[in-house]
XYZ file of C-alpha atoms in Angstrom:
401
model
C 143.649 57.274 59.311
C 144.740 56.536 62.829
C 141.758 56.973 65.245
C 142.212 59.562 67.889
C 138.995 60.101 69.630
C 139.614 63.511 71.062
C 140.250 64.810 67.416
C 137.612 62.891 65.634
C 134.877 63.716 68.156
C 135.821 67.265 68.948
C 133.212 69.844 68.369
C 134.101 72.649 65.837
C 135.595 75.373 67.660
C 137.794 78.643 67.140
C 140.896 76.592 66.395
C 139.158 74.708 63.583
C 137.822 77.806 62.179
C 141.299 79.601 62.146
C 142.800 76.418 60.577
C 140.126 76.359 57.951
C 140.742 79.800 56.861
C 144.362 79.445 56.931
C 144.352 76.160 54.920
C 142.022 77.626 52.356
C 144.471 80.421 51.818
C 146.701 78.364 49.419
C 143.964 77.354 47.114
C 142.552 80.733 47.164
C 146.063 82.238 45.994
C 146.185 79.524 43.404
C 142.879 80.738 41.859
C 143.841 84.349 42.333
C 147.350 84.297 40.835
C 146.647 81.923 37.934
C 143.551 83.892 36.918
C 145.000 87.443 37.408
C 147.751 86.842 35.035
C 145.127 86.851 32.208
C 144.389 90.594 33.022
C 147.985 91.659 33.756
C 149.487 90.118 30.747
C 147.598 92.534 28.511
C 149.413 95.564 30.063
C 152.627 93.492 30.028
C 152.450 93.007 26.345
C 151.664 96.782 25.952
C 154.950 97.750 27.707
C 157.286 94.953 27.160
C 157.872 93.232 23.612
C 156.669 89.634 24.140
C 156.130 87.126 21.360
C 153.199 84.678 21.010
C 155.376 81.707 22.258
C 156.532 83.753 25.271
C 153.033 84.650 26.225
C 152.072 81.032 25.836
C 155.080 80.147 28.262
C 154.048 82.867 30.840
C 150.436 81.275 30.915
C 151.782 77.587 31.312
C 154.729 78.278 33.570
C 152.749 78.319 36.764
C 151.160 75.017 35.638
C 154.622 73.556 35.224
C 155.738 74.743 38.556
C 152.537 73.302 40.192
C 153.295 69.893 38.807
C 156.616 69.662 40.197
C 155.813 71.571 43.507
C 152.891 69.218 44.329
C 154.757 66.003 43.425
C 158.068 66.639 44.999
C 157.055 68.702 47.967
C 154.081 66.595 48.807
C 156.384 63.738 49.386
C 158.872 65.867 51.256
C 155.957 67.008 53.439
C 155.297 63.414 54.637
C 159.075 63.070 55.398
C 159.833 66.380 57.428
C 156.279 67.516 58.648
C 153.598 69.913 57.804
C 154.405 72.650 60.100
C 157.867 73.112 58.703
C 156.601 73.709 55.194
C 153.360 75.365 56.045
C 154.651 79.015 56.135
C 157.887 78.435 54.119
C 156.131 77.736 50.819
C 153.917 80.794 50.958
C 156.881 82.975 51.900
C 158.450 81.987 48.707
C 155.246 82.830 46.854
C 155.175 86.308 48.437
C 158.702 86.987 47.343
C 158.139 85.733 43.806
C 154.880 87.805 43.505
C 156.605 90.980 44.727
C 159.519 90.449 42.200
C 156.941 89.895 39.411
C 156.090 93.657 39.635
C 159.731 94.590 38.718
C 160.270 92.270 35.680
C 161.669 93.945 32.660
C 161.868 90.877 30.181
C 159.480 87.915 29.403
C 161.933 85.465 30.533
C 161.985 87.014 34.073
C 158.284 86.616 34.385
C 158.348 82.988 33.095
C 160.964 82.169 35.659
C 158.892 83.832 38.532
C 155.725 82.089 37.365
C 157.471 78.722 37.589
C 158.505 79.447 41.176
C 154.999 80.665 42.059
C 153.772 77.335 40.753
C 156.145 75.424 42.812
C 155.115 77.269 45.968
C 151.293 76.805 45.176
C 151.747 73.156 44.321
C 153.646 72.542 47.468
C 151.040 74.151 49.604
C 148.110 71.791 48.347
C 149.227 68.790 49.974
C 150.711 70.548 53.045
C 147.528 72.430 53.948
C 144.868 69.860 52.977
C 146.786 67.050 54.782
C 147.028 69.317 57.896
C 143.322 70.080 57.770
C 142.359 66.639 57.351
C 144.362 65.568 60.379
C 142.777 68.091 62.652
C 139.313 67.826 61.482
C 136.431 66.269 63.264
C 135.200 63.174 61.234
C 131.560 64.621 61.160
C 132.586 67.760 59.461
C 135.794 66.640 57.623
C 134.066 66.350 54.181
C 132.744 69.924 53.851
C 135.734 71.375 55.417
C 138.139 69.926 52.986
C 135.781 70.593 50.249
C 135.874 74.309 51.141
C 139.327 74.192 49.652
C 137.708 73.995 46.312
C 135.390 76.797 46.980
C 138.419 78.993 48.048
C 139.841 78.327 44.614
C 136.784 79.682 42.820
C 136.522 82.667 45.301
C 140.255 83.448 44.509
C 139.561 83.487 40.706
C 136.530 85.678 41.307
C 138.652 88.150 43.295
C 141.353 88.216 40.592
C 138.819 89.029 37.843
C 136.941 91.445 40.100
C 140.271 93.331 41.066
C 141.352 93.391 37.419
C 138.112 94.865 36.259
C 138.011 97.504 38.920
C 141.781 98.462 38.228
C 141.213 98.665 34.663
C 137.782 100.603 34.874
C 139.301 103.131 37.362
C 142.611 103.656 35.695
C 141.361 103.731 32.182
C 143.796 100.936 30.877
C 146.096 98.057 31.730
C 149.080 100.151 32.618
C 148.931 99.234 36.291
C 149.691 95.710 35.391
C 152.777 95.566 37.841
C 150.347 96.552 40.834
C 148.085 93.685 39.854
C 150.967 91.286 39.956
C 152.151 92.772 43.234
C 148.592 92.275 44.780
C 149.311 88.685 45.057
C 152.252 89.183 47.458
C 149.827 91.251 49.579
C 147.434 88.533 49.691
C 150.089 85.970 50.368
C 151.214 87.949 53.428
C 147.880 87.970 54.870
C 147.681 84.147 54.542
C 151.112 83.670 56.078
C 150.097 85.946 59.285
C 146.862 83.769 59.388
C 149.048 80.653 59.721
C 150.962 81.761 62.616
C 150.410 79.530 65.694
C 149.268 76.565 63.845
C 150.994 73.513 65.395
C 152.347 70.298 63.896
C 149.761 67.672 63.140
C 149.422 65.148 66.069
C 148.718 62.283 63.627
C 151.916 63.064 61.688
C 153.879 63.253 64.988
C 152.471 59.909 65.975
C 153.155 58.311 62.554
C 156.951 59.295 63.361
C 156.890 57.754 66.870
C 156.939 61.292 68.436
C 154.085 60.221 70.947
C 154.873 62.815 73.567
C 154.908 65.662 71.193
C 151.640 64.491 69.750
C 150.127 64.263 73.211
C 151.385 67.799 73.921
C 149.799 69.315 70.754
C 146.431 67.745 71.686
C 146.693 69.108 75.279
C 147.549 72.517 73.817
C 144.633 72.634 71.213
C 142.063 70.747 72.914
C 142.818 71.257 76.593
C 142.609 67.505 77.327
C 145.377 65.034 78.453
C 145.461 61.728 76.304
C 147.631 58.667 76.450
C 148.482 57.526 72.851
C 151.229 55.013 73.990
C 148.969 52.268 72.852
C 149.353 53.530 69.321
C 153.035 53.655 69.522
C 153.752 50.185 67.974
C 151.600 50.984 64.943
C 153.383 54.369 64.330
C 156.707 52.761 64.732
C 155.825 50.328 61.975
C 154.404 53.030 59.737
C 157.814 55.021 60.212
C 159.948 52.079 59.291
C 157.788 51.129 56.127
C 157.834 54.681 54.791
C 161.217 56.350 55.426
C 162.099 58.656 52.494
C 160.296 60.826 49.841
C 161.123 58.300 47.194
C 159.787 55.483 49.227
C 156.472 57.416 49.695
C 156.226 57.812 45.842
C 156.896 54.171 45.302
C 154.347 53.330 48.115
C 151.376 55.066 46.365
C 152.241 53.261 42.975
C 151.965 49.785 44.204
C 149.572 47.279 45.722
C 146.227 48.363 46.772
C 147.342 52.224 46.761
C 147.777 52.216 43.189
C 144.204 51.837 42.294
C 143.444 54.658 44.627
C 146.282 56.990 43.218
C 145.004 56.239 39.617
C 141.279 57.005 40.624
C 142.229 60.323 42.397
C 144.377 61.366 39.696
C 141.992 60.401 36.740
C 139.162 62.300 38.847
C 141.162 65.489 39.273
C 142.504 65.299 35.603
C 138.892 64.946 34.111
C 137.649 67.725 36.299
C 140.495 70.233 35.882
C 141.028 69.831 32.039
C 137.936 71.640 30.683
C 137.756 73.988 33.860
C 141.280 75.648 33.148
C 140.454 75.992 29.500
C 137.198 77.832 30.241
C 138.913 79.963 32.846
C 141.558 80.847 30.235
C 139.352 81.238 27.062
C 135.761 81.542 28.493
C 135.755 85.411 28.131
C 137.064 85.244 24.597
C 134.645 82.639 23.659
C 131.766 84.878 25.207
C 132.941 87.703 23.157
C 133.200 85.574 19.863
C 129.668 84.408 20.572
C 128.478 88.095 20.384
C 128.777 89.563 23.762
C 130.526 92.945 23.511
C 132.014 95.618 25.603
C 135.225 97.266 26.650
C 135.929 94.558 29.197
C 133.745 91.821 27.957
C 136.348 89.095 28.378
C 137.178 89.968 31.919
C 133.370 89.981 32.779
C 132.932 86.703 31.066
C 135.681 85.202 33.150
C 134.248 86.694 36.368
C 130.962 85.118 35.312
C 132.514 81.836 34.973
C 134.296 82.009 38.265
C 131.152 82.902 40.057
C 129.241 80.225 38.608
C 131.844 77.686 39.519
C 131.741 78.994 43.207
C 127.914 78.863 43.235
C 128.102 75.123 41.979
C 130.369 74.158 44.960
C 128.123 75.403 47.644
C 125.312 72.697 47.448
C 127.962 69.962 46.899
C 129.603 70.928 50.268
C 126.299 69.674 51.921
C 125.433 66.868 49.636
C 128.832 65.212 49.732
C 128.048 64.188 53.395
C 124.357 63.442 52.779
C 124.452 61.820 49.411
C 127.931 60.332 49.544
C 131.310 60.619 47.705
C 130.716 58.252 44.817
C 127.369 59.760 43.557
C 128.869 63.250 43.907
C 131.506 62.291 41.500
C 129.456 60.008 38.953
C 126.433 61.948 38.559
C 127.881 65.404 38.105
C 130.549 64.123 35.491
C 127.517 62.755 33.549
C 125.714 66.183 33.594
C 129.019 68.019 32.860
C 129.406 66.095 29.723
C 126.136 67.435 28.222
C 126.726 71.024 27.791
C 130.373 70.390 26.492
C 129.000 67.855 23.960
C 126.306 70.299 22.828
C 128.812 73.289 22.269
C 131.009 71.006 20.279
C 128.243 69.784 18.139
C 126.753 73.259 17.666
C 129.796 75.387 16.826
C 127.722 78.262 15.530
C 125.234 78.429 18.597
C 123.747 81.898 19.472
C 125.169 83.692 22.570
C 122.250 82.755 24.818
C 122.978 79.024 24.209
C 126.817 79.429 24.784
C 126.094 81.251 28.104
C 123.551 78.806 29.228
C 125.835 75.872 28.496
C 128.645 77.335 30.510
C 126.450 78.087 33.270
C 125.032 74.741 33.486
C 128.404 73.191 33.299
C 129.788 75.450 35.978
C 127.074 74.686 38.423
C 127.163 70.945 38.252
C 130.914 70.855 38.377
C 130.836 71.549 42.123
C 130.830 67.861 43.260
C 133.950 66.817 41.353
C 135.726 70.028 42.270
C 135.665 69.315 46.105
C 136.167 65.468 45.804
C 139.525 66.041 44.200
C 140.568 67.351 47.622
C 138.561 64.873 49.711
C 139.215 61.580 48.161
C 143.077 61.508 48.412
C 143.069 62.885 51.899
C 140.642 60.346 53.042
C 141.967 57.291 51.181
C 145.607 57.411 52.280
C 147.048 56.906 55.641
C 149.007 59.775 57.396
C 152.452 58.656 56.463
C 151.777 59.054 52.749
C 148.914 61.408 52.606
C 150.665 64.520 51.377
C 152.483 62.401 48.841
C 149.077 61.046 47.407
C 147.571 64.614 47.394
C 150.667 65.900 45.549
C 150.527 63.108 43.055
C 146.824 63.801 42.166
C 147.605 67.485 41.971
C 150.519 66.684 39.497
C 148.374 64.446 37.248
C 145.686 67.091 37.115
C 148.117 69.799 35.966
C 148.927 67.563 32.935
C 145.133 67.809 32.100
C 145.093 71.534 32.764
C 148.090 72.355 30.379
C 146.540 69.874 27.598
C 143.065 71.335 27.854
C 144.398 75.030 27.953
């Protein structure tokens, strides 16, 4: 990453807080929209005839969309800029969520879920790249890591809203309103993103030095001379000139190893996590936990534990380091999953304990999947690398589910 002292050494201020909240909006919406479908789909199936295959396609459609949205639009973001894509992707998400409330056939919901996935997938590389490129170096780790926490909060919010609506209404017949709630949340995030400027690092990487200096002046109130970095930015622009060139760049030379490492890390972390979010409540019911909404409460419990596991990781990632925060938690995560696999008839207390332990120790990898690709790749291909890691992870998410 090009060193710009006024950005790297800046104290955390109101602009950084606004940017952090706005950038975490994308992962929050991902967690909310992907999780809420599990509750809404029950009411959808009661009102509209849907086959088991179509239910599976509705569940998987967003994952397919995220795969293509992250890989394609991540590369495009490096080409045309973060600001242009920053609000557009979530505007598409808001429209798709709103239209979901008016579907009359399974194929319509499947198509809209793919579009939602495209928008959410595009937002990952856009928002995290912008956050990385504006964040002071001392707080970069935990601020990027908060994106993972935002995902868990979004999932918690979805299950809490679903539980509340079903409890108050006495059934799942308000599923259209549940789907529409994603549009409301999306509008709020779009409004929060108003006024966020283009990344000075990206402008510099494109040789637009004067514009980069103007953004720094507007945000930090300081006049800087970046002309000494102009030659480096010109070379970077010449080396990476198109989205397809970007994708080739992360798949060759020293960058290939980084791409594989980031993709495998994300793949390994997300594969069991999505399965637990999807079927965790069902597994808990099968283990002997009963009640009218036991499955929803079980999913809410899983989301809360995942969120709780992220909190200590946000601090430890800068104290302990990146590598230990990936290796040690993965070793610990394997223990409860292996125990559940070996003891298929385990009692409810053991199943709940194993899930709880897994969720709590998974915090480290869940934030490193954001931190690593943003820190290991230069500005001109950063969003491409993030998008590739997200795309690889969704293969694991679909497989695990």
